[in-house]
Backbone as ProteinMPNN parsed JSONL, in Angstrom:
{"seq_chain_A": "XXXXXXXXXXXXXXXXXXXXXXXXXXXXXXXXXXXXXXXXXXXXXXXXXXXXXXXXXXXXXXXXXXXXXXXXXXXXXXXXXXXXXXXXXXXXXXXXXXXXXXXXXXXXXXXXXXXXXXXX", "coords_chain_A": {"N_chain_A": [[7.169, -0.265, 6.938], [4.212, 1.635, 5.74], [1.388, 0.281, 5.413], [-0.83, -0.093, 2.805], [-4.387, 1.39, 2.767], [-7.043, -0.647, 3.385], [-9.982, -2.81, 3.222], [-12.901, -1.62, 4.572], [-15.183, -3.259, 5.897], [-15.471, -5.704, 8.173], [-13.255, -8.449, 8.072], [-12.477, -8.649, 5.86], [-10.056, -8.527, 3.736], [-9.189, -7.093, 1.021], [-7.414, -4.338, -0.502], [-8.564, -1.087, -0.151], [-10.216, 1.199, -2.345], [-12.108, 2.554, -2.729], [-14.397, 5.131, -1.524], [-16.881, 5.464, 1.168], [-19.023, 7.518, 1.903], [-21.465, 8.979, 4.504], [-24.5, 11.404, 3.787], [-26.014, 12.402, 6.259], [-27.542, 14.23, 6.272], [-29.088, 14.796, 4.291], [-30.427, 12.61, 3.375], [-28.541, 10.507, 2.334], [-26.204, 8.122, 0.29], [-22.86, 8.299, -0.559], [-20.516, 6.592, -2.559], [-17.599, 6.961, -3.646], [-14.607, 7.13, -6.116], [-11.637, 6.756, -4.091], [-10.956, 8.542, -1.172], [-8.173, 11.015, -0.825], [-7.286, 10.961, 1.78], [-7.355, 9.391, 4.386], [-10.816, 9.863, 6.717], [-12.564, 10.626, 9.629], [-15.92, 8.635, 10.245], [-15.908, 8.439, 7.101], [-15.744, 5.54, 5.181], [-13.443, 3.096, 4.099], [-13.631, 1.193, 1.336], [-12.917, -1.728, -0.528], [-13.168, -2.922, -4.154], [-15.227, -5.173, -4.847], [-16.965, -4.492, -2.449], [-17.93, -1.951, -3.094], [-19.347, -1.584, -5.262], [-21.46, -3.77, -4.384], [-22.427, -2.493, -2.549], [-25.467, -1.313, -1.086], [-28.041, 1.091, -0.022], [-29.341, 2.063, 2.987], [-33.089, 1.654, 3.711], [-35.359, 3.761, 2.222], [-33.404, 6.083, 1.86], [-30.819, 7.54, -0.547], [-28.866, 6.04, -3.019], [-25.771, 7.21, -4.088], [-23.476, 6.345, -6.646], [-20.178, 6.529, -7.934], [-19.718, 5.456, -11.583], [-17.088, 5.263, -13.562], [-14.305, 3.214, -12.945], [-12.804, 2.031, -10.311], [-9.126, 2.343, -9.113], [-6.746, 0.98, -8.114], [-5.372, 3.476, -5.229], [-2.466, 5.2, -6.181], [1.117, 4.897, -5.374], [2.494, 6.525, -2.596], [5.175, 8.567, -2.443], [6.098, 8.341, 0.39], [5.29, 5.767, 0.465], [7.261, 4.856, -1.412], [10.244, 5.909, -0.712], [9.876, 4.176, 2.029], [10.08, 1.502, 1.107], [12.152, 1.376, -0.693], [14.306, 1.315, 1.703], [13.467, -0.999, 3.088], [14.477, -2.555, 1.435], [17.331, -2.261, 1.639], [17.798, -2.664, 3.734], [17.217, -5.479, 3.787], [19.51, -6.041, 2.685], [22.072, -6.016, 4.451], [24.174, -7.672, 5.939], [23.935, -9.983, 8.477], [25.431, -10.309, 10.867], [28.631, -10.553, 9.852], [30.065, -13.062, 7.89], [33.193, -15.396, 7.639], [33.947, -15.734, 4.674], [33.448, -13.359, 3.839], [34.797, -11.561, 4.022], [37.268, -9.215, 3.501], [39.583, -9.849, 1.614], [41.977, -8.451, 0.112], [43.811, -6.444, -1.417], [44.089, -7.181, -3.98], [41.701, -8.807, -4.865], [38.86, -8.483, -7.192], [36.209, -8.408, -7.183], [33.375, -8.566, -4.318], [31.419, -9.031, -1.763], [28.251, -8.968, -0.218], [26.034, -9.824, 2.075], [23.458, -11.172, 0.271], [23.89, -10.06, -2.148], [26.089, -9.148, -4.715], [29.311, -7.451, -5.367], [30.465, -6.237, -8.223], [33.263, -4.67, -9.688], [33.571, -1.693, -11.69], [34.481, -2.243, -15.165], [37.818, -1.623, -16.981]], "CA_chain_A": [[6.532, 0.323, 5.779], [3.085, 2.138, 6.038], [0.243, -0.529, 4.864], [-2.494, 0.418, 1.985], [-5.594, 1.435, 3.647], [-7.895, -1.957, 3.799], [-11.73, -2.141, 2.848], [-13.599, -1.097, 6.142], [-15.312, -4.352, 5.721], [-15.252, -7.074, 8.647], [-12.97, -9.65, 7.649], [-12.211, -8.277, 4.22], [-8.267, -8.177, 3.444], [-8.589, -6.471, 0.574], [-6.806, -2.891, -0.612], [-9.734, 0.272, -0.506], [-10.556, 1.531, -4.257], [-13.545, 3.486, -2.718], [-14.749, 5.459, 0.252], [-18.31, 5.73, 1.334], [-19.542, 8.893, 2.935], [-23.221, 9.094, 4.575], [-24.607, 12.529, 3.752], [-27.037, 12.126, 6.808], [-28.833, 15.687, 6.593], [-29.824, 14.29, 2.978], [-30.502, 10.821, 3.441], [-27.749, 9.918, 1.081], [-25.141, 7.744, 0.662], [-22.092, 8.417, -1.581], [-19.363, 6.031, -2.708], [-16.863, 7.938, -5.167], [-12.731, 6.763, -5.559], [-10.534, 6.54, -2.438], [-10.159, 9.918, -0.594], [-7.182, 10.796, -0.385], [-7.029, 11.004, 3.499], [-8.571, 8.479, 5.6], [-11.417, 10.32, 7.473], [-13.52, 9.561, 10.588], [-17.092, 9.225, 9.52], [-15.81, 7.472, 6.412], [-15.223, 4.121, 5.195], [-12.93, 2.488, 2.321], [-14.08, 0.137, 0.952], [-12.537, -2.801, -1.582], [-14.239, -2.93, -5.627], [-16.401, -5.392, -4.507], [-17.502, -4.163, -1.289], [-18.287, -0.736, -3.528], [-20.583, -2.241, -6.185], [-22.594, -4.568, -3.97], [-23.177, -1.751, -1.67], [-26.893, -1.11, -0.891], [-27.796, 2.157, 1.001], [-30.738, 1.676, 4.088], [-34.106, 1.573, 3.303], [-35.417, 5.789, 2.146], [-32.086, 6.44, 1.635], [-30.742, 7.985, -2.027], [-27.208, 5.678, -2.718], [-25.247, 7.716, -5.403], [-22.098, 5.906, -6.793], [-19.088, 6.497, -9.235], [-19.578, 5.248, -12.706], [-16.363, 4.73, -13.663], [-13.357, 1.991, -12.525], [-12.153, 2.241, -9.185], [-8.25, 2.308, -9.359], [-6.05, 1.647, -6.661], [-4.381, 4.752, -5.386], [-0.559, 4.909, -6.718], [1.817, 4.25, -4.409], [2.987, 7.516, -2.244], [6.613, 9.128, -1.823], [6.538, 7.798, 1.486], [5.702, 4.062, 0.389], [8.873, 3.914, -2.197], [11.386, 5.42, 0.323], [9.845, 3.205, 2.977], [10.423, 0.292, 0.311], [13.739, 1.63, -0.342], [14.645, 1.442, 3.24], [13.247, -2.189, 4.142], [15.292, -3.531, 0.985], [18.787, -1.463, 1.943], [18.222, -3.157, 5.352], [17.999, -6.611, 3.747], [20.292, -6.168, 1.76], [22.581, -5.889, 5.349], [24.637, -8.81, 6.386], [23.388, -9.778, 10.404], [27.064, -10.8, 11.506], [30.181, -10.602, 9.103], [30.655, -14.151, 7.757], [34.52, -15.282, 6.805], [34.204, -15.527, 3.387], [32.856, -11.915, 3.02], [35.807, -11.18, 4.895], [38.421, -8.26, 2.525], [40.57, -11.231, 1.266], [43.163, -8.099, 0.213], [43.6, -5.075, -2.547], [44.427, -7.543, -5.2], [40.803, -8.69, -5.247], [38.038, -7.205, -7.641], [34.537, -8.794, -6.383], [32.7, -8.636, -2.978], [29.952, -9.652, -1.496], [27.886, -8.613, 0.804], [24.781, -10.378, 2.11], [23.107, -11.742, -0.909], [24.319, -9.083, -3.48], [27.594, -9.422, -5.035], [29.569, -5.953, -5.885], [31.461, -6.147, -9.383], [33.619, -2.863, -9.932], [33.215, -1.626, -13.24], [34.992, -2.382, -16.122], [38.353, -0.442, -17.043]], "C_chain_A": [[5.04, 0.462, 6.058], [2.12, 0.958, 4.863], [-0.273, -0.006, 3.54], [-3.379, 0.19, 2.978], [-5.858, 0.123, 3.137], [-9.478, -1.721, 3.903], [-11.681, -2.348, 4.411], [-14.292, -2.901, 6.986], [-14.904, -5.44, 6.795], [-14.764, -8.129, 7.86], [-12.303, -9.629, 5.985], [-10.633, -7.506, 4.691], [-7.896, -7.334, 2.207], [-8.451, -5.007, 0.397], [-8.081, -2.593, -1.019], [-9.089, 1.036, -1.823], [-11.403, 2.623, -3.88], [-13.392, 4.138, -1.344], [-15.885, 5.873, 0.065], [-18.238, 6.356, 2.462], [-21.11, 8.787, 2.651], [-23.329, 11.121, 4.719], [-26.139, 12.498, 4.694], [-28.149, 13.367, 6.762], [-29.968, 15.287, 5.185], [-30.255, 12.977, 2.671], [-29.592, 9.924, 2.101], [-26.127, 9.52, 1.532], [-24.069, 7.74, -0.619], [-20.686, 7.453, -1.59], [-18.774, 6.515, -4.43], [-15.245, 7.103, -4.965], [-12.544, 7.063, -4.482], [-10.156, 8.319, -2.179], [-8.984, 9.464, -0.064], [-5.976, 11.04, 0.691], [-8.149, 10.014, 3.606], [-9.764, 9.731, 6.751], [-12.17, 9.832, 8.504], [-14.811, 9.745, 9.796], [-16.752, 8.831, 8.138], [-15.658, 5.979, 6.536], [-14.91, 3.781, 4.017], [-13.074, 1.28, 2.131], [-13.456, -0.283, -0.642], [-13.582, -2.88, -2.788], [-15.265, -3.266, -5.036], [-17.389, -5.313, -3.73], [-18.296, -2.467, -2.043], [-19.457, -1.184, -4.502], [-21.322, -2.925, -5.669], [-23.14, -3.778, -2.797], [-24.891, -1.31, -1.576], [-27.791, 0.269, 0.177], [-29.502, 1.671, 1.842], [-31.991, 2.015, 2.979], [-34.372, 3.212, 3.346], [-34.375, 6.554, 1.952], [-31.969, 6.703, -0.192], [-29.18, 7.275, -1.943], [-26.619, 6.506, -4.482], [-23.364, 7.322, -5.369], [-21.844, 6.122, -7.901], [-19.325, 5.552, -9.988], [-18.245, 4.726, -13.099], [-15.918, 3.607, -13.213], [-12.915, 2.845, -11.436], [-10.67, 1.944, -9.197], [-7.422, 2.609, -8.205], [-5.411, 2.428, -6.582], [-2.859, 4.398, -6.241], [-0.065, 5.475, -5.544], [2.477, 6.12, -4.038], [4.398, 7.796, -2.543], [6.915, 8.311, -0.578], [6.415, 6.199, 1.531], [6.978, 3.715, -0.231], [9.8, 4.394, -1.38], [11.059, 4.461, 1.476], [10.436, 1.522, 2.595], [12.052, 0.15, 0.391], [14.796, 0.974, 0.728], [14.631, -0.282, 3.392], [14.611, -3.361, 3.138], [16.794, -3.439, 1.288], [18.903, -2.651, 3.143], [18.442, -4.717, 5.594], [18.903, -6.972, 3.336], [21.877, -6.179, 3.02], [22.989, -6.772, 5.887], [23.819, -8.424, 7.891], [24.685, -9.597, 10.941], [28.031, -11.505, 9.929], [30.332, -11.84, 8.921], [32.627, -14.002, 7.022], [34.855, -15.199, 5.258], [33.742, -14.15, 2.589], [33.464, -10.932, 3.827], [37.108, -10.602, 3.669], [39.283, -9.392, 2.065], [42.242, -10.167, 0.56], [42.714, -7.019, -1.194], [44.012, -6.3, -3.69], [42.798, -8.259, -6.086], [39.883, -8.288, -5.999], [36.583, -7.657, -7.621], [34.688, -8.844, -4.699], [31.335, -8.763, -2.746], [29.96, -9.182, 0.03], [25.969, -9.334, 1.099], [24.48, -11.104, 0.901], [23.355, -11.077, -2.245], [25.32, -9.419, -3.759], [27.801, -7.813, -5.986], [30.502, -6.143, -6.763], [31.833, -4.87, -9.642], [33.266, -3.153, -10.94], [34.761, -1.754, -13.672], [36.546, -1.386, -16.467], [38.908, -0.396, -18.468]], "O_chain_A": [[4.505, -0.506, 6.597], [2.294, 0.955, 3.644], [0.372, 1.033, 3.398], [-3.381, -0.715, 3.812], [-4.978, -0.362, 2.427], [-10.07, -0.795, 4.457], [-10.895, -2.915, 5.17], [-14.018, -3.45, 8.053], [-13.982, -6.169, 6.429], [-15.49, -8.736, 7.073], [-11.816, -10.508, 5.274], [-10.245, -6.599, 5.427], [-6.765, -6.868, 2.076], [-9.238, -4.303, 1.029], [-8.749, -3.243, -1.823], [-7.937, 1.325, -2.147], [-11.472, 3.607, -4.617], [-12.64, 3.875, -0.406], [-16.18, 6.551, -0.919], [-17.726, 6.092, 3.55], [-21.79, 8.64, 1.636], [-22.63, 11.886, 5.382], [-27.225, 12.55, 4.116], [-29.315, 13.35, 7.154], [-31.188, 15.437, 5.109], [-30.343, 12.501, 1.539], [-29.935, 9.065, 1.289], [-25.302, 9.973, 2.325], [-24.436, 7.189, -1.656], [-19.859, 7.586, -0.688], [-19.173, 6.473, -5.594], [-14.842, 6.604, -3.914], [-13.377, 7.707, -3.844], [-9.38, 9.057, -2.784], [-8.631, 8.49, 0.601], [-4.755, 11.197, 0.694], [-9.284, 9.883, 3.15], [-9.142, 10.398, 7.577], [-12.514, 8.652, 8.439], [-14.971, 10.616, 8.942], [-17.877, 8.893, 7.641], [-15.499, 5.32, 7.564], [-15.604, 3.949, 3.015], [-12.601, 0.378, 2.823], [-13.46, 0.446, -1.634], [-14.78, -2.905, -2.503], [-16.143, -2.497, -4.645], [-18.495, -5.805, -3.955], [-19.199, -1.941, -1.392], [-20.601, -0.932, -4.123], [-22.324, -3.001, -6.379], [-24.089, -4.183, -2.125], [-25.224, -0.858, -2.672], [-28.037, -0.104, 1.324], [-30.472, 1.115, 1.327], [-31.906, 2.462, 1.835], [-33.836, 3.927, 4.192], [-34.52, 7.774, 1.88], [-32.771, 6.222, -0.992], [-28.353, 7.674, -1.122], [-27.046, 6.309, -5.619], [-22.443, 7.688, -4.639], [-22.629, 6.066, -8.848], [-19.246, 4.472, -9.404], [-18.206, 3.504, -12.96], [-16.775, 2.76, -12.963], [-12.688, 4.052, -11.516], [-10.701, 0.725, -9.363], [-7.264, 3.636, -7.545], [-4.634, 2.611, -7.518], [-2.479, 3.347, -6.757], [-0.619, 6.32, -4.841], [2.838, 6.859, -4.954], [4.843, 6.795, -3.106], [7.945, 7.638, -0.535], [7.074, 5.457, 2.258], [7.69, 2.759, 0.077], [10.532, 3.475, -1.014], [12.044, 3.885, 1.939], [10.957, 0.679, 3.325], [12.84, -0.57, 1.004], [15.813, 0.312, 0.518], [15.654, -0.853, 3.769], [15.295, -4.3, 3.546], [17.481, -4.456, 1.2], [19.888, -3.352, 3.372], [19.07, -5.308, 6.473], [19.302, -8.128, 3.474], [22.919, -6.374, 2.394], [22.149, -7.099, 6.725], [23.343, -7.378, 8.332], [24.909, -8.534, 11.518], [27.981, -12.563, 9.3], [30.905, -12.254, 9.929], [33.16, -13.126, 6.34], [35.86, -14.682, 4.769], [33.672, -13.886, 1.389], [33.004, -9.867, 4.24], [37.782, -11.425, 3.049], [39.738, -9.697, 3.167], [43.338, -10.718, 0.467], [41.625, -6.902, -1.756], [44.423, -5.598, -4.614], [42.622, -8.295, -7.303], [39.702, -7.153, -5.559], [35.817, -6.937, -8.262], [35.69, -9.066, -4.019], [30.367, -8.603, -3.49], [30.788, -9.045, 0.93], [25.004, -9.226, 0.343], [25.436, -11.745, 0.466], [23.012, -11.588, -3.311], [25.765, -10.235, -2.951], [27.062, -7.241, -6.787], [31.614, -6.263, -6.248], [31.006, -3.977, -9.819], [32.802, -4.216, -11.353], [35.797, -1.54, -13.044], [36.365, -0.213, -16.14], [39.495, 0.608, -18.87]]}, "name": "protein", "num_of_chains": 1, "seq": "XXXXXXXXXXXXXXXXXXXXXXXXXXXXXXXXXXXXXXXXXXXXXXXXXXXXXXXXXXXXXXXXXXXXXXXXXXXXXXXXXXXXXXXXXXXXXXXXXXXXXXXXXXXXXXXXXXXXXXXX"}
């Protein structure tokens, strides 16, 4: 499963809210919400890594007002999710007791799930 980006931040674990772009022709530095591509020449940066930012000395720092809000979760994170739980959900090796015991049966189990038909 594909990560959340990660503030830019040495040492900093947490999920990017922000991204700071240097507008070097203007001596300015902009931190606005999380683009939504990673770029080179950016950096995402975590809440607090966005509010205690400080831009160089002669520099103009212009930041978002609002709340920083972590992205919402892609298409490709919930089938990736999908996917990792299907796969635990996957016995390793066939134990005997989760072994067909016969058609007169009406539960099964599989891995840690248990399959109740429905009702008739």
């Amino acid at each position: 499963m594909r990560s959340p980006r990660r503030c830019s931040r040495n040492g900093c674990p947490r999920q990017a809210v922000a991204t700071l772009t240097y507008v070097y022709s203007d001596s300015t530095a902009v931190v606005g919400p999380l683009a939504a591509f990673a770029e080179p020449h950016t950096y995402d940066l975590c809440e607090p890594h966005a509010r205690s930012l400080t831009a160089p000395r002669g520099w103009e720092l212009v930041r978002h007002d609002g709340d920083f809000a972590p992205p919402p979760p892609t298409t490709d994170d919930l089938v990736a999710l999908a996917e990792a739980v299907r796969e635990a959900a996957r016995p390793i090796h066939p134990r005997p007791e989760d072994a067909d015991p016969g058609p007169g049966h009406q539960t099964g189990r599989r891995g840690h799930l248990r399959v109740i038909p429905p009702s008739h």
